[in-house]
Tab-separated table of C-alpha atoms and ligand atoms in Angstrom:
chain	number	residue	atom	x	y	z
C	1	UNK	CA	59.807	68.069	21.916
C	2	UNK	CA	62.214	65.240	22.608
C	3	UNK	CA	65.304	65.204	20.424
C	4	UNK	CA	66.760	61.973	19.137
C	5	UNK	CA	70.153	62.858	20.674
C	6	UNK	CA	68.730	63.331	24.168
C	7	UNK	CA	69.701	60.717	26.760
C	8	UNK	CA	67.548	57.908	28.111
C	9	UNK	CA	66.948	58.262	31.840
C	10	UNK	CA	66.898	55.306	34.237
C	11	UNK	CA	65.502	55.650	37.713
C	12	UNK	CA	65.359	53.435	40.827
C	13	UNK	CA	65.289	53.879	44.587
C	14	UNK	CA	68.925	52.789	44.572
C	15	UNK	CA	71.297	50.576	42.626
C	16	UNK	CA	68.704	48.047	41.446
C	17	UNK	CA	68.199	49.641	38.058
C	18	UNK	CA	71.838	49.207	37.046
C	19	UNK	CA	71.484	45.671	35.577
C	20	UNK	CA	68.575	47.066	33.532
C	21	UNK	CA	70.736	49.920	32.314
C	22	UNK	CA	73.355	47.377	31.291
C	23	UNK	CA	70.805	45.340	29.296
C	24	UNK	CA	69.554	48.484	27.544
C	25	UNK	CA	73.111	49.506	26.660
C	26	UNK	CA	73.735	46.078	25.121
C	27	UNK	CA	70.633	46.391	22.960
C	28	UNK	CA	71.011	50.105	22.175
C	29	UNK	CA	74.743	50.820	21.908
C	30	UNK	CA	74.254	54.142	20.137
C	31	UNK	CA	72.295	55.683	23.011
C	32	UNK	CA	73.459	57.830	25.938
C	33	UNK	CA	72.089	57.143	29.410
C	34	UNK	CA	71.660	58.940	32.701
C	35	UNK	CA	70.825	57.176	35.967
C	36	UNK	CA	69.198	58.450	39.149
C	37	UNK	CA	69.285	56.551	42.434
C	38	UNK	CA	66.804	58.050	44.912
C	39	UNK	CA	69.285	57.620	47.737
C	40	UNK	CA	67.334	59.937	50.033
C	41	UNK	CA	64.137	57.923	49.513
C	42	UNK	CA	65.617	54.431	49.751
C	43	UNK	CA	64.085	51.954	50.508
C	44	UNK	CA	60.727	52.115	48.743
C	45	UNK	CA	59.615	48.602	49.593
C	46	UNK	CA	58.797	49.294	53.241
C	47	UNK	CA	56.987	52.600	52.574
C	48	UNK	CA	53.271	53.262	52.159
C	49	UNK	CA	51.972	53.459	48.587
C	50	UNK	CA	51.313	57.218	48.757
C	51	UNK	CA	54.834	57.946	49.899
C	52	UNK	CA	56.364	55.805	47.133
C	53	UNK	CA	54.183	57.646	44.614
C	54	UNK	CA	55.269	61.071	45.893
C	55	UNK	CA	58.944	60.125	45.910
C	56	UNK	CA	58.874	58.558	42.459
C	57	UNK	CA	57.035	61.515	40.895
C	58	UNK	CA	59.335	64.088	42.443
C	59	UNK	CA	62.543	62.153	41.670
C	60	UNK	CA	61.572	61.678	38.017
C	61	UNK	CA	60.521	65.334	37.811
C	62	UNK	CA	63.961	66.447	39.025
C	63	UNK	CA	65.730	64.049	36.648
C	64	UNK	CA	63.677	65.195	33.670
C	65	UNK	CA	64.269	68.853	34.513
C	66	UNK	CA	68.012	68.282	34.826
C	67	UNK	CA	68.672	66.010	31.837
C	68	UNK	CA	65.803	66.497	29.332
C	69	UNK	CA	65.581	62.800	28.413
C	70	UNK	CA	63.724	61.359	25.429
C	71	UNK	CA	62.501	58.434	27.556
C	72	UNK	CA	62.346	57.438	31.208
C	73	UNK	CA	62.695	53.854	32.413
C	74	UNK	CA	61.360	53.222	35.893
C	75	UNK	CA	63.804	50.430	36.704
C	76	UNK	CA	62.009	49.596	39.927
C	77	UNK	CA	59.110	47.175	40.317
C	78	UNK	CA	57.801	48.859	43.460
C	79	UNK	CA	57.719	52.324	41.882
C	80	UNK	CA	56.191	50.935	38.692
C	81	UNK	CA	53.486	48.954	40.450
C	82	UNK	CA	52.538	51.884	42.680
C	83	UNK	CA	53.391	54.973	40.648
C	84	UNK	CA	53.706	54.416	36.904
C	85	UNK	CA	50.378	56.119	36.161
C	86	UNK	CA	51.282	59.108	38.343
C	87	UNK	CA	54.689	59.454	36.632
C	88	UNK	CA	53.042	59.280	33.185
C	89	UNK	CA	50.446	61.896	34.186
C	90	UNK	CA	53.241	64.169	35.381
C	91	UNK	CA	55.166	63.840	32.093
C	92	UNK	CA	52.688	64.012	29.242
C	93	UNK	CA	54.208	63.182	25.863
C	94	UNK	CA	57.299	61.535	27.361
C	95	UNK	CA	57.986	57.819	26.852
C	96	UNK	CA	57.762	56.149	30.272
C	97	UNK	CA	58.651	52.447	30.393
C	98	UNK	CA	57.942	50.533	33.584
C	99	UNK	CA	59.336	47.351	35.109
C	100	UNK	CA	57.055	44.653	36.457
C	101	UNK	CA	57.748	41.107	37.664
C	102	UNK	CA	58.256	38.712	34.739
C	103	UNK	CA	55.238	36.533	35.514
C	104	UNK	CA	54.440	35.793	31.875
C	105	UNK	CA	57.807	34.189	30.951
C	106	UNK	CA	57.861	32.340	34.279
C	107	UNK	CA	54.421	30.869	33.562
C	108	UNK	CA	55.691	29.676	30.190
C	109	UNK	CA	58.552	27.834	31.927
C	110	UNK	CA	56.927	26.344	35.016
C	111	UNK	CA	55.972	22.697	34.688
C	112	UNK	CA	54.924	22.487	38.332
C	113	UNK	CA	52.569	25.457	37.757
C	114	UNK	CA	54.048	26.993	40.909
C	115	UNK	CA	55.929	30.246	40.574
C	116	UNK	CA	57.841	32.101	43.261
C	117	UNK	CA	58.052	35.887	43.208
C	118	UNK	CA	60.653	37.486	45.431
C	119	UNK	CA	60.287	41.251	45.667
C	120	UNK	CA	59.814	44.052	48.155
C	121	UNK	CA	57.028	43.820	50.695
C	122	UNK	CA	55.143	46.641	48.952
C	123	UNK	CA	55.493	45.014	45.538
C	124	UNK	CA	54.332	41.560	46.620
C	125	UNK	CA	51.296	43.095	48.314
C	126	UNK	CA	50.298	45.346	45.397
C	127	UNK	CA	47.077	44.708	43.455
C	128	UNK	CA	49.122	45.173	40.316
C	129	UNK	CA	50.864	41.844	40.954
C	130	UNK	CA	47.539	40.094	41.478
C	131	UNK	CA	46.415	41.519	38.125
C	132	UNK	CA	49.571	40.240	36.403
C	133	UNK	CA	49.076	36.791	37.908
C	134	UNK	CA	45.428	36.678	36.758
C	135	UNK	CA	46.367	37.804	33.269
C	136	UNK	CA	49.384	35.571	32.630
C	137	UNK	CA	49.465	32.759	35.170
C	138	UNK	CA	45.857	32.051	36.093
C	139	UNK	CA	46.524	28.314	36.375
C	140	UNK	CA	49.648	28.733	38.539
C	141	UNK	CA	50.019	29.052	42.271
C	142	UNK	CA	51.978	32.214	43.067
C	143	UNK	CA	54.272	32.093	46.102
C	144	UNK	CA	54.990	35.695	47.136
C	145	UNK	CA	58.031	36.467	49.264
C	146	UNK	CA	58.878	39.993	50.464
C	147	UNK	CA	62.557	40.307	51.363
C	148	UNK	CA	63.526	43.753	52.652
C	149	UNK	CA	66.713	42.374	54.234
C	150	UNK	CA	67.993	41.298	50.841
C	151	UNK	CA	67.242	44.718	49.314
C	152	UNK	CA	69.254	46.303	52.101
C	153	UNK	CA	72.102	43.812	51.576
C	154	UNK	CA	72.387	44.665	47.889
C	155	UNK	CA	72.225	48.417	48.431
C	156	UNK	CA	74.662	48.600	51.345
C	157	UNK	CA	76.847	45.512	51.456
C	158	UNK	CA	77.040	43.850	48.050
C	159	UNK	CA	80.270	45.519	47.034
C	160	UNK	CA	83.106	43.841	48.861
C	161	UNK	CA	80.943	40.883	49.951
C	162	UNK	CA	82.235	37.322	49.682
C	163	UNK	CA	80.503	34.666	47.589
C	164	UNK	CA	79.598	32.868	50.787
C	165	UNK	CA	77.905	36.014	52.178
C	166	UNK	CA	75.945	36.432	48.967
C	167	UNK	CA	74.803	32.821	48.940
C	168	UNK	CA	73.731	33.116	52.574
C	169	UNK	CA	71.860	36.334	51.791
C	170	UNK	CA	69.620	34.714	49.152
C	171	UNK	CA	69.176	31.390	50.979
C	172	UNK	CA	66.163	32.268	53.210
C	173	UNK	CA	63.960	33.442	50.329
C	174	UNK	CA	64.990	30.652	48.008
C	175	UNK	CA	64.420	28.079	50.758
C	176	UNK	CA	60.939	29.442	51.490
C	177	UNK	CA	59.991	29.194	47.812
C	178	UNK	CA	61.489	25.734	47.267
C	179	UNK	CA	59.583	24.469	50.327
C	180	UNK	CA	56.413	25.430	48.460
C	181	UNK	CA	57.430	23.461	45.359
C	182	UNK	CA	58.158	26.260	42.887
C	183	UNK	CA	60.193	25.484	39.775
C	184	UNK	CA	60.433	29.078	38.533
C	185	UNK	CA	61.548	32.088	40.577
C	186	UNK	CA	60.823	35.609	39.402
C	187	UNK	CA	63.286	38.248	40.576
C	188	UNK	CA	60.591	40.860	41.150
C	189	UNK	CA	62.858	43.483	42.676
C	190	UNK	CA	65.459	45.023	40.430
C	191	UNK	CA	68.061	44.924	43.207
C	192	UNK	CA	67.983	41.120	43.131
C	193	UNK	CA	69.360	40.957	39.594
C	194	UNK	CA	72.760	41.759	41.096
C	195	UNK	CA	72.444	38.307	42.707
C	196	UNK	CA	70.950	36.272	39.871
C	197	UNK	CA	73.888	33.866	39.778
C	198	UNK	CA	73.616	33.293	43.511
C	199	UNK	CA	69.862	32.663	43.189
C	200	UNK	CA	70.563	30.095	40.470
C	201	UNK	CA	73.297	28.417	42.521
C	202	UNK	CA	71.152	28.097	45.645
C	203	UNK	CA	67.954	27.076	43.810
C	204	UNK	CA	69.721	24.404	41.746
C	205	UNK	CA	69.408	23.310	38.130
C	206	UNK	CA	65.710	22.325	38.183
C	207	UNK	CA	64.550	25.873	38.931
C	208	UNK	CA	64.374	28.667	36.339
C	209	UNK	CA	65.441	32.124	37.523
C	210	UNK	CA	63.521	34.708	35.550
C	211	UNK	CA	63.867	38.475	35.294
C	212	UNK	CA	62.597	41.240	33.070
C	213	UNK	CA	65.770	43.100	32.005
C	214	UNK	CA	65.693	41.997	28.351
C	215	UNK	CA	61.946	42.549	28.117
C	216	UNK	CA	62.272	46.085	29.468
C	217	UNK	CA	65.134	46.870	27.059
C	218	UNK	CA	63.087	45.506	24.140
C	219	UNK	CA	60.050	47.543	25.185
C	220	UNK	CA	62.210	50.677	25.398
C	221	UNK	CA	63.594	50.015	21.906
C	222	UNK	CA	60.146	49.508	20.442
C	223	UNK	CA	58.713	52.683	22.041
C	224	UNK	CA	61.690	54.714	20.744
C	225	UNK	CA	61.213	53.215	17.285
C	226	UNK	CA	57.501	54.038	17.305
C	227	UNK	CA	58.279	57.655	18.156
C	228	UNK	CA	61.136	57.943	15.642
C	229	UNK	CA	63.591	58.534	18.505
C	230	UNK	CA	65.947	55.566	18.156
C	231	UNK	CA	69.561	56.395	17.321
C	232	UNK	CA	71.057	54.183	14.631
C	233	UNK	CA	74.152	52.235	15.537
C	234	UNK	CA	77.040	52.907	13.181
C	235	UNK	CA	79.441	50.482	14.873
C	236	UNK	CA	81.192	53.238	16.823
C	237	UNK	CA	79.085	53.344	19.992
C	238	UNK	CA	77.501	56.428	21.474
C	239	UNK	CA	80.713	58.466	21.756
C	240	UNK	CA	80.899	61.771	23.607
C	241	UNK	CA	80.776	62.125	27.368
C	242	UNK	CA	80.225	59.059	29.567
C	243	UNK	CA	76.851	58.099	30.986
C	244	UNK	CA	76.065	60.029	34.144
C	245	UNK	CA	75.011	59.084	37.678
C	246	UNK	CA	72.841	61.370	39.824
C	247	UNK	CA	71.795	60.847	43.434
C	248	UNK	CA	69.102	62.498	45.527
C	249	UNK	CA	70.071	63.990	48.871
C	250	UNK	CA	73.244	65.831	49.770
C	251	UNK	CA	76.769	64.470	49.781
C	252	UNK	CA	79.187	62.850	47.404
C	253	UNK	CA	78.668	59.244	46.272
C	254	UNK	CA	80.989	57.725	48.880
C	255	UNK	CA	82.491	54.261	48.428
C	256	UNK	CA	79.224	52.431	47.763
C	257	UNK	CA	77.678	54.548	44.979
C	258	UNK	CA	81.165	55.425	43.759
C	259	UNK	CA	81.948	51.714	43.511
C	260	UNK	CA	78.733	50.958	41.611
C	261	UNK	CA	79.371	53.925	39.305
C	262	UNK	CA	82.777	52.527	38.457
C	263	UNK	CA	81.480	49.001	37.954
C	264	UNK	CA	78.758	50.213	35.569
C	265	UNK	CA	80.788	52.852	33.747
C	266	UNK	CA	78.989	55.937	35.059
C	267	UNK	CA	80.507	59.267	35.919
C	268	UNK	CA	79.310	61.106	39.029
C	269	UNK	CA	77.243	64.088	37.938
C	270	UNK	CA	75.798	65.531	41.124
C	271	UNK	CA	72.882	65.655	43.534
C	272	UNK	CA	69.260	66.316	42.712
C	273	UNK	CA	66.728	67.656	45.218
D	1	DGL	N1	64.537	48.118	43.364
D	1	DGL	C1	63.225	48.213	43.812
D	1	DGL	C2	62.227	47.287	43.163
D	1	DGL	O1	62.461	46.785	42.086
D	1	DGL	C3	62.902	48.529	45.238
D	1	DGL	C4	63.917	48.451	46.329
D	1	DGL	C5	63.488	49.296	47.528
D	1	DGL	O2	63.743	50.492	47.476
D	1	DGL	O3	62.871	48.760	48.467
D	1	DGL	O4	61.158	47.086	43.656
């Protein structure tokens, strides 16, 4: 049984899911949220598929046991592409919403019929992405770029970085995609949404920067509605205690996770195994 007043749980390997949480809050202001960053398992994108699957299943299991959510959002493309079925199997009856690269909207926008996808190495190599491309962009060339350095930059060095450092961080991937003639770039790693303005600035006005945050929030809202679990907004917001941040692995959040928690209005709630 999942009660309507239970929180909605967001999960990522790190801080990438936070822009997704923000989009869901905008759409669903009456809801309460909890967020888990799998700090001890970060990064997912350079790990083998089996390891990502094990980490994602066990992190979501711990989060569900601790917070009893009415829905889980896997705010991570890599974990979704490699582990969404395993997470669903492990949580029968629970709403599980995944995040996949926004190939469909990018295909609708691209006049050149060339789409860039920048993501983790594991996500760009996954069969799931090939399936998405076949289904939604069969007449487009897909330029796949894996950028583990940029994931690391966002997780460890984004806070306190200068604009110039951020622009330089996105430049190699953007350059590689522009060289191949893309006119739409899909941010296929949730971490990269923290840099969407920098992607747009470096790519220039002729290139659409596409992500899936609004689509994921809309999908979450429609699944909650279908199950009769959506809280109605009465104009007063969710009220009560603030949304909570959990981390895997021992130790307090430190300046990085503490800084992200502050920026996204989360209160530190403790470590999960
Ligand atoms: N944020 C993740 C994604 O969307 C993965 C980052 C990582 O852990 O490598 O794929």
